[in-house]
GROMACS .gro file of C-alpha atoms in nm:
model
  279
    1UNK     CA    1  -3.940   6.202   4.899
    2UNK     CA    2  -3.754   5.876   4.990
    3UNK     CA    3  -3.382   5.952   5.052
    4UNK     CA    4  -3.097   5.765   5.201
    5UNK     CA    5  -2.758   5.879   5.332
    6UNK     CA    6  -2.504   5.667   5.149
    7UNK     CA    7  -2.136   5.621   5.172
    8UNK     CA    8  -1.944   5.544   4.846
    9UNK     CA    9  -1.615   5.363   4.881
   10UNK     CA   10  -1.291   5.495   4.730
   11UNK     CA   11  -0.919   5.422   4.740
   12UNK     CA   12  -0.905   5.671   5.035
   13UNK     CA   13  -1.189   5.806   5.248
   14UNK     CA   14  -1.536   5.715   5.155
   15UNK     CA   15  -1.761   5.990   4.986
   16UNK     CA   16  -2.094   6.087   5.150
   17UNK     CA   17  -2.400   6.151   4.950
   18UNK     CA   18  -2.784   6.141   4.937
   19UNK     CA   19  -2.966   5.890   4.709
   20UNK     CA   20  -3.314   6.020   4.626
   21UNK     CA   21  -3.576   5.783   4.475
   22UNK     CA   22  -3.931   5.849   4.359
   23UNK     CA   23  -4.192   5.730   4.592
   24UNK     CA   24  -4.454   5.671   4.328
   25UNK     CA   25  -4.461   5.547   3.967
   26UNK     CA   26  -4.174   5.381   3.770
   27UNK     CA   27  -3.803   5.490   3.784
   28UNK     CA   28  -3.722   5.609   3.435
   29UNK     CA   29  -3.361   5.691   3.482
   30UNK     CA   30  -3.100   5.808   3.747
   31UNK     CA   31  -2.904   6.136   3.755
   32UNK     CA   32  -2.559   6.167   3.873
   33UNK     CA   33  -2.514   6.519   4.028
   34UNK     CA   34  -2.154   6.655   4.036
   35UNK     CA   35  -2.116   6.968   4.263
   36UNK     CA   36  -1.919   7.271   4.196
   37UNK     CA   37  -1.571   7.363   4.339
   38UNK     CA   38  -1.556   7.363   4.708
   39UNK     CA   39  -1.942   7.290   4.730
   40UNK     CA   40  -2.110   6.959   4.845
   41UNK     CA   41  -2.408   6.747   4.801
   42UNK     CA   42  -2.652   6.988   4.990
   43UNK     CA   43  -2.570   7.303   4.813
   44UNK     CA   44  -2.632   7.450   4.462
   45UNK     CA   45  -2.772   7.245   4.182
   46UNK     CA   46  -2.726   6.923   4.385
   47UNK     CA   47  -2.973   7.059   4.620
   48UNK     CA   48  -3.245   7.224   4.401
   49UNK     CA   49  -3.262   6.979   4.120
   50UNK     CA   50  -3.358   6.657   4.298
   51UNK     CA   51  -3.712   6.739   4.403
   52UNK     CA   52  -3.802   6.849   4.042
   53UNK     CA   53  -3.640   6.553   3.880
   54UNK     CA   54  -3.795   6.315   4.123
   55UNK     CA   55  -4.139   6.438   3.999
   56UNK     CA   56  -4.036   6.317   3.652
   57UNK     CA   57  -3.936   5.961   3.770
   58UNK     CA   58  -3.560   6.031   3.778
   59UNK     CA   59  -3.382   5.905   4.090
   60UNK     CA   60  -3.079   6.114   4.192
   61UNK     CA   61  -2.732   6.065   4.359
   62UNK     CA   62  -2.587   6.378   4.495
   63UNK     CA   63  -2.246   6.309   4.641
   64UNK     CA   64  -1.939   6.468   4.777
   65UNK     CA   65  -1.600   6.430   4.596
   66UNK     CA   66  -1.302   6.430   4.804
   67UNK     CA   67  -1.277   6.797   4.710
   68UNK     CA   68  -1.587   6.892   4.873
   69UNK     CA   69  -1.596   7.225   5.079
   70UNK     CA   70  -1.285   7.424   5.137
   71UNK     CA   71  -1.122   7.236   5.430
   72UNK     CA   72  -1.302   6.951   5.597
   73UNK     CA   73  -1.218   6.719   5.901
   74UNK     CA   74  -1.173   6.357   5.822
   75UNK     CA   75  -1.101   6.071   6.087
   76UNK     CA   76  -0.935   6.202   6.386
   77UNK     CA   77  -0.737   6.516   6.309
   78UNK     CA   78  -0.689   6.425   5.944
   79UNK     CA   79  -0.797   6.710   5.707
   80UNK     CA   80  -0.916   6.723   5.342
   81UNK     CA   81  -1.139   6.904   5.123
   82UNK     CA   82  -1.129   7.136   4.814
   83UNK     CA   83  -0.806   7.300   4.913
   84UNK     CA   84  -0.638   6.967   4.865
   85UNK     CA   85  -0.826   6.834   4.543
   86UNK     CA   86  -0.647   6.677   4.260
   87UNK     CA   87  -0.801   6.612   3.909
   88UNK     CA   88  -0.717   6.266   3.899
   89UNK     CA   89  -0.885   6.196   4.235
   90UNK     CA   90  -1.197   6.395   4.130
   91UNK     CA   91  -1.215   6.159   3.799
   92UNK     CA   92  -1.193   5.847   4.024
   93UNK     CA   93  -1.452   5.984   4.279
   94UNK     CA   94  -1.716   6.031   3.977
   95UNK     CA   95  -1.648   5.693   3.850
   96UNK     CA   96  -1.690   5.537   4.199
   97UNK     CA   97  -2.028   5.719   4.220
   98UNK     CA   98  -2.126   5.596   3.878
   99UNK     CA   99  -2.034   5.232   3.995
  100UNK     CA  100  -2.234   5.285   4.312
  101UNK     CA  101  -2.559   5.372   4.102
  102UNK     CA  102  -2.486   5.093   3.850
  103UNK     CA  103  -2.448   4.826   4.141
  104UNK     CA  104  -2.804   4.932   4.236
  105UNK     CA  105  -2.947   4.881   3.899
  106UNK     CA  106  -2.930   5.247   3.788
  107UNK     CA  107  -2.721   5.216   3.454
  108UNK     CA  108  -2.674   5.477   3.182
  109UNK     CA  109  -2.710   5.773   3.414
  110UNK     CA  110  -2.789   6.137   3.314
  111UNK     CA  111  -2.471   6.314   3.421
  112UNK     CA  112  -2.543   6.678   3.566
  113UNK     CA  113  -2.243   6.900   3.670
  114UNK     CA  114  -2.196   7.260   3.785
  115UNK     CA  115  -1.907   7.472   3.754
  116UNK     CA  116  -1.601   7.265   3.828
  117UNK     CA  117  -1.824   6.955   3.850
  118UNK     CA  118  -1.948   7.052   3.499
  119UNK     CA  119  -1.582   7.043   3.365
  120UNK     CA  120  -1.549   6.703   3.548
  121UNK     CA  121  -1.879   6.589   3.406
  122UNK     CA  122  -1.766   6.660   3.053
  123UNK     CA  123  -1.450   6.451   3.105
  124UNK     CA  124  -1.652   6.174   3.264
  125UNK     CA  125  -1.890   6.158   2.949
  126UNK     CA  126  -1.597   6.200   2.709
  127UNK     CA  127  -1.449   5.895   2.867
  128UNK     CA  128  -1.790   5.736   2.817
  129UNK     CA  129  -1.776   5.581   3.149
  130UNK     CA  130  -2.084   5.384   3.232
  131UNK     CA  131  -2.226   5.486   2.891
  132UNK     CA  132  -2.411   5.812   3.003
  133UNK     CA  133  -2.753   5.860   2.832
  134UNK     CA  134  -2.734   6.249   2.847
  135UNK     CA  135  -2.520   6.525   2.984
  136UNK     CA  136  -2.605   6.854   3.142
  137UNK     CA  137  -2.332   7.115   3.190
  138UNK     CA  138  -2.448   7.398   3.422
  139UNK     CA  139  -2.180   7.673   3.390
  140UNK     CA  140  -1.903   7.445   3.328
  141UNK     CA  141  -1.590   7.619   3.322
  142UNK     CA  142  -1.336   7.585   3.015
  143UNK     CA  143  -1.073   7.383   3.205
  144UNK     CA  144  -0.729   7.301   3.041
  145UNK     CA  145  -0.404   7.487   3.097
  146UNK     CA  146  -0.562   7.812   2.999
  147UNK     CA  147  -0.809   7.812   3.277
  148UNK     CA  148  -0.578   7.938   3.568
  149UNK     CA  149  -0.431   8.223   3.374
  150UNK     CA  150  -0.782   8.305   3.234
  151UNK     CA  151  -0.935   8.315   3.604
  152UNK     CA  152  -0.639   8.510   3.730
  153UNK     CA  153  -0.674   8.762   3.444
  154UNK     CA  154  -1.023   8.805   3.552
  155UNK     CA  155  -0.926   8.893   3.903
  156UNK     CA  156  -0.986   8.553   4.054
  157UNK     CA  157  -0.748   8.293   4.187
  158UNK     CA  158  -0.371   8.427   4.177
  159UNK     CA  159  -0.477   8.759   4.010
  160UNK     CA  160  -0.151   8.933   3.895
  161UNK     CA  161   0.069   8.711   4.112
  162UNK     CA  162   0.038   8.386   3.907
  163UNK     CA  163   0.409   8.355   3.835
  164UNK     CA  164   0.501   8.426   4.174
  165UNK     CA  165   0.262   8.177   4.319
  166UNK     CA  166   0.339   7.914   4.090
  167UNK     CA  167   0.702   7.931   4.170
  168UNK     CA  168   0.620   7.944   4.541
  169UNK     CA  169   0.405   7.619   4.512
  170UNK     CA  170   0.671   7.449   4.295
  171UNK     CA  171   0.928   7.514   4.561
  172UNK     CA  172   0.694   7.381   4.848
  173UNK     CA  173   0.633   7.061   4.650
  174UNK     CA  174   0.998   7.019   4.571
  175UNK     CA  175   1.069   7.039   4.942
  176UNK     CA  176   0.811   6.786   5.037
  177UNK     CA  177   0.560   7.023   5.146
  178UNK     CA  178   0.316   6.976   4.895
  179UNK     CA  179   0.010   6.943   5.134
  180UNK     CA  180   0.090   7.261   5.326
  181UNK     CA  181  -0.156   7.538   5.255
  182UNK     CA  182  -0.090   7.879   5.086
  183UNK     CA  183  -0.316   8.178   5.053
  184UNK     CA  184  -0.466   8.312   4.740
  185UNK     CA  185  -0.545   8.664   4.654
  186UNK     CA  186  -0.929   8.568   4.559
  187UNK     CA  187  -1.150   8.275   4.464
  188UNK     CA  188  -1.122   8.022   4.756
  189UNK     CA  189  -0.835   8.188   4.919
  190UNK     CA  190  -0.646   7.887   5.051
  191UNK     CA  191  -0.503   7.596   4.849
  192UNK     CA  192  -0.233   7.339   4.925
  193UNK     CA  193   0.068   7.378   4.703
  194UNK     CA  194   0.004   7.037   4.535
  195UNK     CA  195  -0.332   7.125   4.443
  196UNK     CA  196  -0.228   7.464   4.307
  197UNK     CA  197   0.001   7.304   4.043
  198UNK     CA  198  -0.228   7.028   3.970
  199UNK     CA  199  -0.493   7.288   3.877
  200UNK     CA  200  -0.235   7.478   3.670
  201UNK     CA  201  -0.107   7.154   3.474
  202UNK     CA  202  -0.373   6.894   3.514
  203UNK     CA  203  -0.733   7.035   3.478
  204UNK     CA  204  -0.923   6.860   3.203
  205UNK     CA  205  -1.004   7.071   2.903
  206UNK     CA  206  -1.381   7.116   2.838
  207UNK     CA  207  -1.339   7.209   2.470
  208UNK     CA  208  -1.117   6.935   2.393
  209UNK     CA  209  -1.355   6.700   2.545
  210UNK     CA  210  -1.653   6.838   2.350
  211UNK     CA  211  -1.606   6.613   2.023
  212UNK     CA  212  -1.548   6.311   2.250
  213UNK     CA  213  -1.874   6.329   2.427
  214UNK     CA  214  -2.111   6.073   2.274
  215UNK     CA  215  -2.438   6.142   2.433
  216UNK     CA  216  -2.692   6.433   2.377
  217UNK     CA  217  -2.587   6.762   2.589
  218UNK     CA  218  -2.744   7.070   2.726
  219UNK     CA  219  -2.501   7.345   2.828
  220UNK     CA  220  -2.649   7.631   3.031
  221UNK     CA  221  -2.472   7.950   3.116
  222UNK     CA  222  -2.614   8.261   3.276
  223UNK     CA  223  -2.579   8.595   3.089
  224UNK     CA  224  -2.387   8.744   3.371
  225UNK     CA  225  -2.090   8.501   3.325
  226UNK     CA  226  -1.824   8.523   3.090
  227UNK     CA  227  -1.827   8.332   2.747
  228UNK     CA  228  -1.453   8.278   2.777
  229UNK     CA  229  -1.474   8.129   3.118
  230UNK     CA  230  -1.774   7.928   3.043
  231UNK     CA  231  -1.767   7.837   2.674
  232UNK     CA  232  -2.105   7.726   2.606
  233UNK     CA  233  -2.130   7.835   2.252
  234UNK     CA  234  -1.758   7.708   2.156
  235UNK     CA  235  -1.861   7.375   2.315
  236UNK     CA  236  -2.174   7.364   2.120
  237UNK     CA  237  -1.970   7.412   1.792
  238UNK     CA  238  -1.715   7.161   1.871
  239UNK     CA  239  -1.954   6.889   1.986
  240UNK     CA  240  -2.017   6.603   1.741
  241UNK     CA  241  -2.320   6.464   1.940
  242UNK     CA  242  -2.643   6.685   1.961
  243UNK     CA  243  -2.585   6.982   2.174
  244UNK     CA  244  -2.831   7.257   2.289
  245UNK     CA  245  -2.694   7.580   2.430
  246UNK     CA  246  -2.878   7.812   2.650
  247UNK     CA  247  -2.785   8.147   2.791
  248UNK     CA  248  -3.016   8.241   3.076
  249UNK     CA  249  -3.121   8.589   3.111
  250UNK     CA  250  -3.072   8.782   3.439
  251UNK     CA  251  -2.888   8.473   3.571
  252UNK     CA  252  -2.546   8.454   3.771
  253UNK     CA  253  -2.312   8.165   3.811
  254UNK     CA  254  -2.519   8.008   4.099
  255UNK     CA  255  -2.867   8.074   3.928
  256UNK     CA  256  -2.955   8.290   4.238
  257UNK     CA  257  -3.323   8.337   4.268
  258UNK     CA  258  -3.385   8.137   3.954
  259UNK     CA  259  -3.339   7.784   4.106
  260UNK     CA  260  -3.693   7.650   4.055
  261UNK     CA  261  -3.714   7.773   3.705
  262UNK     CA  262  -3.379   7.634   3.612
  263UNK     CA  263  -3.471   7.317   3.751
  264UNK     CA  264  -3.780   7.290   3.553
  265UNK     CA  265  -3.609   7.388   3.229
  266UNK     CA  266  -3.357   7.106   3.295
  267UNK     CA  267  -3.620   6.857   3.372
  268UNK     CA  268  -3.800   6.953   3.053
  269UNK     CA  269  -3.499   6.901   2.836
  270UNK     CA  270  -3.423   6.562   2.990
  271UNK     CA  271  -3.791   6.452   2.921
  272UNK     CA  272  -3.770   6.557   2.550
  273UNK     CA  273  -3.400   6.434   2.503
  274UNK     CA  274  -3.449   6.091   2.661
  275UNK     CA  275  -3.803   6.029   2.532
  276UNK     CA  276  -3.973   6.044   2.861
  277UNK     CA  277  -4.339   6.174   2.881
  278UNK     CA  278  -4.380   6.395   3.177
  279UNK     CA  279  -4.638   6.272   3.419
   0.00000   0.00000   0.00000
């Protein structure tokens, strides 16, 4: 399958990614793949979806947001990555990737996001940026101001130390130490004080965005995941555009062992929803 390593310009460091294009037949559409929290363009759905979508004539852009991986090296000794991510930067990065596709003739993309990338994909489509033709949410989390307390209550992120760590992060930011790292009890374990507060206060709300999404949506969740944390049914009930909700049996957050099956199911839904005829 033809692919090219690409660099997408942003207001800060460029975003790396892979642009996959079909080697035979017409290009019916393009998919914009948004990775999960602290992941990247070569893990998870960003890796296992493109080979199947290419067979259906769908080009794919899998790319890193500035919040990829946990901590990553930039130019020289500068550092970045998921521990420093901010919601406004993630939204801007997704728009830069959509612009990158549009500049190459791939307009009205199919937007696919996993986990944190799913929450951001819902925001992207609620904003109708680039007029997406369809949205696929793969275990998108609930987002909003309730997300951090919910995660912590489930034993992730700050666990029972949320008030204490929130106060610590605020004190660090107030002292001009917002990019210094602090440890978390669980989840990804290390985060900057600035990113901690941003996640508490500025995470987009997936359910609030549900009625704002204008394109058809498929929302997947594994049956081993919490309906509160990954609210597929509630999103479907709040949606005003067509929305299909699937709870996949024997499936975890990362679709472990079912990657090929899930990829085919997603591709079949796209074929039906976008009016493509599978070759």
